[in-house]
Coordinates of N, CA and C in Angstrom, one line a residue:
X235 N 100.6 121.0 86.5 CA 100.9 119.6 86.5 C 102.0 119.3 85.5
X236 N 102.9 118.3 85.7 CA 104.0 118.0 84.8 C 103.5 117.5 83.5
X237 N 104.3 117.6 82.5 CA 104.0 117.0 81.2 C 104.1 115.5 81.4
X238 N 103.6 114.7 80.4 CA 103.7 113.3 80.5 C 105.1 112.8 80.4
X239 N 105.9 113.5 79.6 CA 107.3 113.1 79.5 C 108.1 113.3 80.8
X240 N 107.8 114.5 81.5 CA 108.4 114.8 82.8 C 108.0 113.7 83.8
X241 N 106.7 113.4 83.9 CA 106.2 112.5 84.9 C 106.8 111.1 84.6
X242 N 106.8 110.7 83.3 CA 107.3 109.4 83.0 C 108.8 109.2 83.4
X243 N 109.5 110.3 83.3 CA 110.9 110.2 83.7 C 111.1 110.0 85.2
X244 N 110.2 110.6 86.0 CA 110.2 110.5 87.4 C 109.8 109.1 87.8
X245 N 108.9 108.5 87.1 CA 108.3 107.2 87.5 C 109.0 106.0 86.8
X246 N 110.3 106.0 86.7 CA 111.0 104.8 86.2 C 110.8 103.7 87.3
X247 N 110.2 102.5 86.9 CA 110.0 101.5 87.9 C 111.1 101.1 88.7
X248 N 112.4 101.2 88.2 CA 113.5 100.8 88.9 C 113.7 101.6 90.2
X249 N 113.4 102.9 90.1 CA 113.6 103.8 91.3 C 112.3 104.3 91.9
X250 N 111.2 103.7 91.6 CA 109.9 104.2 92.1 C 109.3 103.2 93.1
X251 N 108.7 103.8 94.1 CA 108.0 103.0 95.1 C 106.6 103.6 95.3
X252 N 105.6 102.8 95.4 CA 104.2 103.3 95.7 C 103.9 103.0 97.2
X253 N 103.5 104.1 97.9 CA 103.2 104.0 99.3 C 101.7 104.2 99.5
X254 N 101.0 103.3 100.1 CA 99.6 103.5 100.5 C 99.6 103.8 102.0
X255 N 98.9 104.8 102.4 CA 98.9 105.3 103.8 C 97.6 105.0 104.5
X256 N 97.6 104.2 105.5 CA 96.5 103.9 106.4 C 95.2 103.5 105.6
X257 N 95.4 102.7 104.6 CA 94.3 102.2 103.8 C 93.9 100.9 104.4
X258 N 93.5 100.9 105.7 CA 93.2 99.8 106.5 C 91.7 99.8 106.8
X259 N 91.2 98.6 107.1 CA 89.7 98.5 107.3 C 89.2 99.3 108.5
X260 N 90.0 99.5 109.5 CA 89.5 100.3 110.6 C 89.5 101.8 110.4
X261 N 90.1 102.2 109.2 CA 90.1 103.6 108.9 C 89.2 103.9 107.7
X262 N 89.4 103.1 106.6 CA 88.6 103.4 105.4 C 87.6 102.3 105.0
X263 N 87.5 101.3 105.9 CA 86.6 100.2 105.7 C 85.1 100.5 106.1
X264 N 84.3 99.5 105.9 CA 82.9 99.7 106.2 C 82.6 99.9 107.7
X265 N 83.5 99.3 108.6 CA 83.3 99.5 110.0 C 84.4 100.4 110.6
X266 N 84.6 101.5 109.9 CA 85.7 102.4 110.3 C 85.5 103.1 111.6
X267 N 86.6 103.4 112.3 CA 86.6 104.2 113.5 C 86.3 105.6 113.2
X268 N 86.5 106.0 111.9 CA 86.3 107.4 111.4 C 85.4 107.3 110.2
X269 N 84.1 107.2 110.4 CA 83.1 107.0 109.3 C 83.1 108.1 108.3
X270 N 83.3 109.3 108.8 CA 83.2 110.5 107.8 C 84.4 110.4 106.9
X271 N 85.6 110.0 107.4 CA 86.7 109.9 106.5 C 86.6 108.7 105.6
X272 N 86.1 107.6 106.1 CA 85.9 106.4 105.3 C 84.9 106.7 104.2
X273 N 83.8 107.4 104.5 CA 82.8 107.7 103.4 C 83.5 108.6 102.4
X274 N 84.3 109.6 102.8 CA 84.9 110.4 101.8 C 85.9 109.7 100.9
X275 N 86.7 108.8 101.6 CA 87.7 108.0 100.8 C 87.0 107.2 99.7
X276 N 85.8 106.7 100.0 CA 85.1 105.8 99.1 C 84.3 106.7 98.1
X277 N 83.5 107.6 98.6 CA 82.7 108.4 97.6 C 83.4 109.3 96.7
X278 N 84.6 109.7 97.1 CA 85.5 110.5 96.2 C 86.2 109.7 95.1
X279 N 86.2 108.4 95.4 CA 86.9 107.5 94.4 C 88.3 107.3 94.8
X280 N 88.8 107.9 95.9 CA 90.2 107.8 96.2 C 90.6 106.4 96.5
X281 N 89.8 105.6 97.2 CA 90.2 104.3 97.6 C 90.3 103.4 96.3
X282 N 89.3 103.6 95.4 CA 89.4 102.9 94.2 C 90.6 103.2 93.4
X283 N 91.0 104.5 93.4 CA 92.2 104.9 92.6 C 93.4 104.3 93.2
X284 N 93.5 104.2 94.6 CA 94.6 103.6 95.2 C 94.7 102.1 94.8
X285 N 93.6 101.4 94.7 CA 93.6 100.0 94.3 C 94.0 99.9 92.9
X286 N 93.6 100.8 92.0 CA 94.1 100.8 90.6 C 95.6 101.0 90.5
X287 N 96.1 101.9 91.3 CA 97.5 102.2 91.3 C 98.3 101.0 91.8
X288 N 97.8 100.3 92.9 CA 98.5 99.1 93.4 C 98.5 98.0 92.4
X289 N 97.4 97.8 91.7 CA 97.3 96.7 90.7 C 98.3 97.0 89.6
X290 N 98.4 98.3 89.1 CA 99.3 98.6 88.1 C 100.7 98.5 88.5
X291 N 101.0 98.9 89.8 CA 102.4 98.7 90.3 C 102.8 97.3 90.3
X292 N 101.9 96.4 90.7 CA 102.2 95.0 90.7 C 102.6 94.5 89.2
X293 N 101.8 95.0 88.3 CA 102.0 94.5 86.9 C 103.3 95.1 86.3
X294 N 103.7 96.3 86.8 CA 104.8 97.1 86.2 C 106.1 96.8 86.9
X295 N 106.1 96.1 88.0 CA 107.3 95.8 88.8 C 107.7 96.9 89.7
X296 N 106.7 97.8 90.0 CA 107.0 98.9 91.0 C 106.7 98.4 92.4
X297 N 107.6 98.6 93.3 CA 107.5 98.1 94.6 C 106.4 98.8 95.4
X298 N 105.6 98.1 96.1 CA 104.5 98.7 96.9 C 104.8 98.5 98.4
X299 N 104.6 99.6 99.2 CA 104.7 99.5 100.6 C 103.3 100.0 101.2
X300 N 102.8 99.3 102.1 CA 101.5 99.7 102.8 C 101.9 100.1 104.2
X301 N 101.6 101.3 104.5 CA 101.9 101.8 105.9 C 100.6 101.8 106.7
X302 N 100.7 101.1 107.8 CA 99.5 100.8 108.7 C 99.8 101.4 110.1
X303 N 98.7 102.0 110.6 CA 98.8 102.6 112.0 C 98.1 101.6 112.9
X304 N 98.7 101.2 114.0 CA 98.0 100.3 114.9 C 98.5 100.6 116.3
X305 N 97.9 99.9 117.3 CA 98.3 100.0 118.7 C 98.2 98.7 119.4
X306 N 99.0 98.5 120.4 CA 98.9 97.3 121.2 C 97.6 97.3 122.0
X307 N 97.0 96.2 122.4 CA 95.8 96.2 123.2 C 96.0 96.9 124.6
X308 N 97.3 96.9 125.1 CA 97.5 97.5 126.4 C 98.0 99.0 126.2
X309 N 98.1 99.4 124.9 CA 98.5 100.8 124.6 C 99.9 101.2 124.9
X310 N 100.7 100.2 125.3 CA 102.1 100.5 125.6 C 102.9 101.1 124.4
X311 N 103.6 102.1 124.6 CA 104.4 102.7 123.5 C 103.6 103.7 122.6
X312 N 102.3 103.8 122.8 CA 101.5 104.8 122.0 C 101.6 106.2 122.5
X313 N 101.5 107.1 121.6 CA 101.6 108.6 122.0 C 100.3 109.0 122.7
X314 N 100.4 109.9 123.7 CA 99.3 110.5 124.4 C 99.5 112.0 124.5
X315 N 100.4 112.5 123.7 CA 100.8 113.9 123.9 C 100.1 114.9 123.0
X316 N 99.0 114.5 122.4 CA 98.2 115.4 121.6 C 96.7 115.0 121.7
X317 N 95.9 115.9 121.4 CA 94.4 115.7 121.5 C 94.0 114.5 120.6
X318 N 94.6 114.4 119.4 CA 94.2 113.4 118.5 C 94.4 112.0 119.1
X319 N 95.5 111.8 119.7 CA 95.8 110.5 120.3 C 94.8 110.1 121.4
X320 N 94.5 111.1 122.2 CA 93.6 110.8 123.4 C 92.2 110.6 122.9
X321 N 91.8 111.3 121.8 CA 90.4 111.0 121.2 C 90.4 109.6 120.6
X322 N 91.5 109.2 120.0 CA 91.5 107.9 119.3 C 91.3 106.8 120.3
X323 N 91.8 107.0 121.5 CA 91.6 105.9 122.6 C 90.2 105.7 122.9
X324 N 89.3 106.7 122.7 CA 87.9 106.6 123.0 C 87.0 106.1 121.9
X325 N 87.6 105.9 120.7 CA 86.8 105.5 119.5 C 86.2 104.1 119.7
X326 N 85.1 103.8 119.2 CA 84.5 102.5 119.3 C 85.2 101.4 118.6
X327 N 85.9 101.8 117.5 CA 86.8 100.8 116.8 C 88.2 101.2 117.0
X328 N 89.0 100.2 117.5 CA 90.4 100.4 117.8 C 91.3 99.7 116.8
X329 N 92.4 100.4 116.4 CA 93.3 99.8 115.4 C 94.3 98.9 116.2
X330 N 93.8 97.8 116.7 CA 94.6 96.9 117.5 C 95.4 95.9 116.7
X331 N 96.6 95.7 117.0 CA 97.5 94.7 116.4 C 96.8 93.3 116.3
X332 N 96.8 92.8 115.1 CA 96.3 91.4 114.9 C 94.8 91.4 114.6
X333 N 94.1 92.5 114.6 CA 92.6 92.5 114.4 C 92.3 92.9 112.9
X334 N 91.1 92.7 112.5 CA 90.6 93.0 111.2 C 90.8 94.5 110.9
X335 N 90.8 95.3 111.9 CA 90.9 96.7 111.7 C 92.2 97.2 111.0
X336 N 93.2 96.4 111.2 CA 94.5 96.8 110.7 C 94.9 96.0 109.4
X337 N 93.9 95.3 108.9 CA 94.2 94.7 107.6 C 93.9 95.7 106.4
X338 N 94.6 95.5 105.3 CA 94.4 96.4 104.2 C 93.0 96.2 103.7
X339 N 92.3 97.3 103.4 CA 90.9 97.3 103.0 C 90.7 97.0 101.6
X340 N 89.7 96.2 101.2 CA 89.3 96.1 99.8 C 88.9 97.4 99.3
X341 N 89.1 97.6 98.0 CA 89.5 96.7 96.9 C 91.0 96.6 96.7
X342 N 91.8 97.1 97.7 CA 93.2 97.0 97.5 C 93.7 95.6 97.7
X343 N 94.5 95.1 96.8 CA 95.1 93.8 96.9 C 96.6 93.9 97.4
X344 N 96.9 93.0 98.4 CA 98.3 93.0 98.9 C 98.9 91.8 98.2
X345 N 100.0 92.0 97.5 CA 100.8 90.9 96.8 C 101.9 90.4 97.8
X346 N 102.3 89.2 97.5 CA 103.4 88.6 98.3 C 104.6 89.5 98.4
X347 N 104.9 90.2 97.3 CA 106.2 91.0 97.2 C 106.0 92.3 97.9
X348 N 104.8 92.7 98.3 CA 104.6 94.0 99.0 C 105.2 93.9 100.4
X349 N 105.5 95.1 100.9 CA 105.9 95.3 102.3 C 104.7 95.9 103.0
X350 N 104.4 95.4 104.2 CA 103.4 96.0 105.1 C 104.1 96.5 106.4
X351 N 104.2 97.8 106.5 CA 105.0 98.4 107.6 C 104.0 99.0 108.7
X352 N 104.1 98.5 109.9 CA 103.2 98.8 110.9 C 103.9 99.7 111.9
X353 N 103.2 100.8 112.4 CA 103.8 101.7 113.4 C 102.9 101.7 114.6
X354 N 103.5 101.8 115.8 CA 102.8 101.8 117.0 C 102.7 103.2 117.7
X355 N 103.3 104.2 117.0 CA 103.4 105.5 117.6 C 103.5 106.6 116.6
X356 N 103.2 107.8 117.0 CA 103.5 109.0 116.1 C 102.4 109.2 115.0
X357 N 102.7 110.2 114.2 CA 101.8 110.6 113.1 C 102.3 110.3 111.7
X358 N 103.5 110.0 111.6 CA 104.1 109.8 110.3 C 104.3 108.4 109.8
X359 N 103.9 108.1 108.6 CA 104.2 106.8 108.0 C 105.6 106.5 107.7
X360 N 106.4 107.6 107.7 CA 107.8 107.5 107.3 C 108.8 107.7 108.4
X361 N 108.7 108.8 109.1 CA 109.6 109.1 110.2 C 109.4 108.1 111.4
X362 N 110.5 107.5 111.8 CA 110.5 106.6 113.0 C 109.9 105.2 112.6
X363 N 109.8 104.9 111.3 CA 109.3 103.6 110.9 C 110.3 102.9 110.0
X364 N 110.0 101.7 109.6 CA 110.9 101.0 108.7 C 110.8 101.5 107.2
X365 N 109.9 102.4 106.9 CA 109.7 102.8 105.5 C 111.0 103.4 105.0
X366 N 111.6 104.4 105.7 CA 112.8 105.0 105.1 C 113.9 104.0 104.8
X367 N 114.3 103.2 105.8 CA 115.4 102.2 105.5 C 115.0 101.3 104.3
X368 N 113.8 100.9 104.2 CA 113.3 100.0 103.1 C 113.5 100.8 101.8
X369 N 113.1 102.0 101.8 CA 113.2 102.8 100.5 C 114.7 102.9 100.1
X370 N 115.5 103.2 101.0 CA 117.0 103.3 100.7 C 117.5 102.0 100.2
X371 N 117.2 100.9 100.9 CA 117.6 99.6 100.4 C 117.1 99.2 99.1
X372 N 115.9 99.7 98.7 CA 115.3 99.4 97.5 C 115.8 100.3 96.3
X373 N 116.6 101.3 96.7 CA 117.1 102.2 95.7 C 116.0 103.2 95.2
X374 N 115.1 103.6 96.1 CA 114.0 104.5 95.7 C 114.5 105.9 95.5
X375 N 114.1 106.4 94.4 CA 114.3 107.8 94.1 C 113.0 108.6 94.1
X376 N 111.9 108.0 93.7 CA 110.6 108.7 93.6 C 109.6 107.9 94.4
X377 N 108.9 108.6 95.4 CA 107.9 107.9 96.2 C 106.5 108.5 95.8
X378 N 105.6 107.6 95.4 CA 104.3 108.0 95.1 C 103.4 107.8 96.3
X379 N 102.8 108.8 96.8 CA 102.1 108.8 98.1 C 100.6 108.8 97.8
X380 N 99.9 107.8 98.4 CA 98.5 107.7 98.3 C 97.8 107.4 99.6
X381 N 96.5 107.5 99.7 CA 95.8 107.1 100.9 C 95.2 108.2 101.7
X382 N 95.2 108.0 103.1 CA 94.5 109.0 104.0 C 95.4 109.2 105.2
X383 N 95.2 110.3 105.9 CA 94.3 111.4 105.5 C 95.1 112.6 105.1
X384 N 94.4 113.4 104.2 CA 95.0 114.6 103.8 C 95.1 115.6 104.9
X385 N 94.5 115.3 106.0 CA 94.6 116.2 107.2 C 95.9 116.1 107.9
X386 N 96.4 114.8 108.1 CA 97.5 114.6 108.9 C 98.6 113.7 108.3
X387 N 98.2 112.4 108.1 CA 99.2 111.4 107.7 C 99.8 111.7 106.3
X388 N 99.0 112.1 105.4 CA 99.6 112.3 104.0 C 100.6 113.5 104.0
X389 N 100.3 114.7 104.5 CA 101.3 115.7 104.6 C 102.5 115.3 105.4
X390 N 102.3 114.6 106.5 CA 103.5 114.0 107.2 C 104.4 113.2 106.3
X391 N 103.8 112.3 105.6 CA 104.5 111.4 104.7 C 105.3 112.2 103.6
X392 N 104.6 113.1 103.0 CA 105.2 113.9 102.0 C 106.4 114.7 102.5
X393 N 106.2 115.4 103.6 CA 107.3 116.3 104.2 C 108.5 115.4 104.6
X394 N 108.2 114.3 105.3 CA 109.3 113.5 105.7 C 110.1 112.8 104.6
X395 N 109.3 112.5 103.5 CA 110.0 111.9 102.4 C 110.9 113.0 101.7
X396 N 110.4 114.2 101.5 CA 111.1 115.2 100.9 C 112.4 115.6 101.7
X397 N 112.2 115.6 103.1 CA 113.3 116.0 103.9 C 114.4 114.9 103.9
X398 N 114.0 113.7 103.5 CA 115.0 112.6 103.4 C 115.6 112.5 102.0
X399 N 115.2 113.4 101.1 CA 115.9 113.4 99.8 C 115.1 112.7 98.7
X400 N 113.9 112.2 98.9 CA 113.1 111.5 97.9 C 112.3 112.6 97.1
X401 N 112.1 112.3 95.8 CA 111.2 113.1 95.0 C 109.8 112.5 95.3
X402 N 108.8 113.3 95.5 CA 107.5 112.8 95.9 C 106.5 113.1 94.8
X403 N 105.7 112.2 94.4 CA 104.6 112.3 93.4 C 103.3 112.0 94.2
X404 N 102.3 112.9 94.1 CA 101.0 112.7 94.7 C 99.9 112.8 93.7
X405 N 99.3 111.6 93.4 CA 98.1 111.6 92.5 C 96.9 112.2 93.4
X406 N 96.5 113.4 93.0 CA 95.6 114.2 93.9 C 94.3 113.5 94.1
X407 N 93.9 112.6 93.1 CA 92.6 111.9 93.3 C 92.7 110.6 94.0
X408 N 93.9 110.3 94.5 CA 94.1 109.1 95.3 C 94.5 109.3 96.7
X409 N 94.1 110.5 97.2 CA 94.2 110.8 98.6 C 92.9 111.4 99.0
X410 N 92.6 111.4 100.3 CA 91.3 111.9 100.8 C 91.4 112.4 102.2
X411 N 90.6 113.4 102.6 CA 90.6 114.0 103.9 C 89.2 114.6 104.1
X412 N 89.0 115.1 105.3 CA 87.7 115.7 105.7 C 87.9 117.1 106.2
X413 N 87.0 118.0 105.9 CA 85.9 117.9 104.9 C 86.4 117.8 103.5
X414 N 85.6 117.4 102.6 CA 86.0 117.2 101.2 C 86.7 118.4 100.6
X415 N 86.3 119.6 100.9 CA 86.9 120.7 100.3 C 88.3 121.1 100.8
X416 N 88.6 120.4 101.9 CA 89.9 120.7 102.5 C 91.0 120.1 101.7
X417 N 90.8 118.9 101.1 CA 91.9 118.2 100.4 C 92.4 119.0 99.2
X418 N 91.6 119.5 98.3 CA 92.2 120.3 97.2 C 92.9 121.5 97.6
X419 N 92.4 122.2 98.7 CA 93.0 123.4 99.2 C 94.4 123.1 99.8
X420 N 94.5 122.0 100.5 CA 95.7 121.6 101.1 C 96.7 121.2 100.0
X421 N 96.3 120.5 99.0 CA 97.1 120.1 97.9 C 97.7 121.4 97.2
X422 N 96.8 122.3 96.9 CA 97.2 123.5 96.1 C 98.1 124.4 96.9
X423 N 97.8 124.6 98.2 CA 98.6 125.6 99.0 C 99.8 125.0 99.8
X424 N 99.8 123.6 99.9 CA 100.9 123.0 100.7 C 101.6 122.0 99.9
X425 N 101.0 120.9 99.5 CA 101.7 119.8 98.9 C 102.3 120.2 97.5
X426 N 101.6 121.1 96.8 CA 102.1 121.5 95.5 C 103.5 122.2 95.6
X427 N 103.8 122.7 96.7 CA 105.0 123.4 96.9 C 106.2 122.5 97.0
X428 N 106.0 121.2 97.4 CA 107.1 120.3 97.7 C 107.0 119.0 96.9
X429 N 105.9 118.7 96.3 CA 105.7 117.5 95.6 C 105.2 117.7 94.2
X430 N 105.3 116.7 93.3 CA 104.7 116.8 92.0 C 103.3 116.3 92.0
X431 N 102.4 117.1 91.7 CA 100.9 116.8 91.8 C 100.5 116.3 90.4
X432 N 99.8 115.2 90.4 CA 99.3 114.6 89.1 C 98.0 113.9 89.4
X433 N 97.6 113.0 88.5 CA 96.4 112.2 88.6 C 96.7 110.7 88.5
X434 N 95.7 109.9 89.0 CA 95.9 108.5 88.9 C 96.0 108.0 87.5
X435 N 95.2 108.6 86.6 CA 95.3 108.2 85.2 C 96.7 108.5 84.5
X436 N 97.2 109.6 84.9 CA 98.6 109.9 84.4 C 99.6 109.0 84.9
X437 N 99.6 108.6 86.2 CA 100.5 107.7 86.7 C 100.3 106.3 86.1
X438 N 99.1 105.9 85.9 CA 98.8 104.6 85.2 C 99.4 104.6 83.8
X439 N 99.2 105.7 83.1 CA 99.7 105.8 81.7 C 101.2 105.6 81.7
X440 N 101.9 106.2 82.7 CA 103.4 106.1 82.8 C 103.8 104.6 83.1
X441 N 103.0 104.0 84.0 CA 103.3 102.6 84.3 C 103.1 101.7 83.1
X442 N 102.0 102.0 82.4 CA 101.7 101.2 81.2 C 102.8 101.3 80.2
X443 N 103.2 102.6 80.0 CA 104.3 102.8 79.0 C 105.5 102.1 79.3
X444 N 105.9 102.0 80.6 CA 107.1 101.4 81.0 C 107.0 99.8 80.8
X445 N 105.8 99.3 80.7 CA 105.7 97.8 80.5 C 105.9 97.4 79.1
X446 N 105.8 98.4 78.2 CA 105.9 98.0 76.8 C 107.4 97.6 76.4

């Protein structure tokens, strides 16, 4: 892990954006379409850590973007070219536009200045969405990636951000996947090769230092 000074340099509020990935009620909430993932996100403390990071970002002037996955009721434009997409169509809870399922889940608070970026297709919160243009217009240099899942959306976000020239920071305790043992292995053997791995507390300390 980086030293505090190294991390603090990366997390200058002027060039830092915090991204939450699929932290929506239909994914990590009490009535999730993916109860095993929702349970892991909550029991591991990841969802609480995301909420802490969002609160600190609001206080520090760090821009927050919430990436939400959803689909139209008629399914138009949605992918069907992978097993995952076809399985999602059969789930009892659907991530339908305009429903409670696609609202950001408590305890995460959405501020007026936050962006909520919704995608109707694909696996990535970054590629093919408004996230990348927003990051460029905001002058983003460092993207802090949080949320779910460590199985698919998180690595997609990290790789796509790195491919687009951003430095990525991942608080390891603010992401979750299933089974629980998969997440630390994926971080160690995959994300650590392309992103700066740290903890929520260390990011919070950097944000707090910048407020002084």
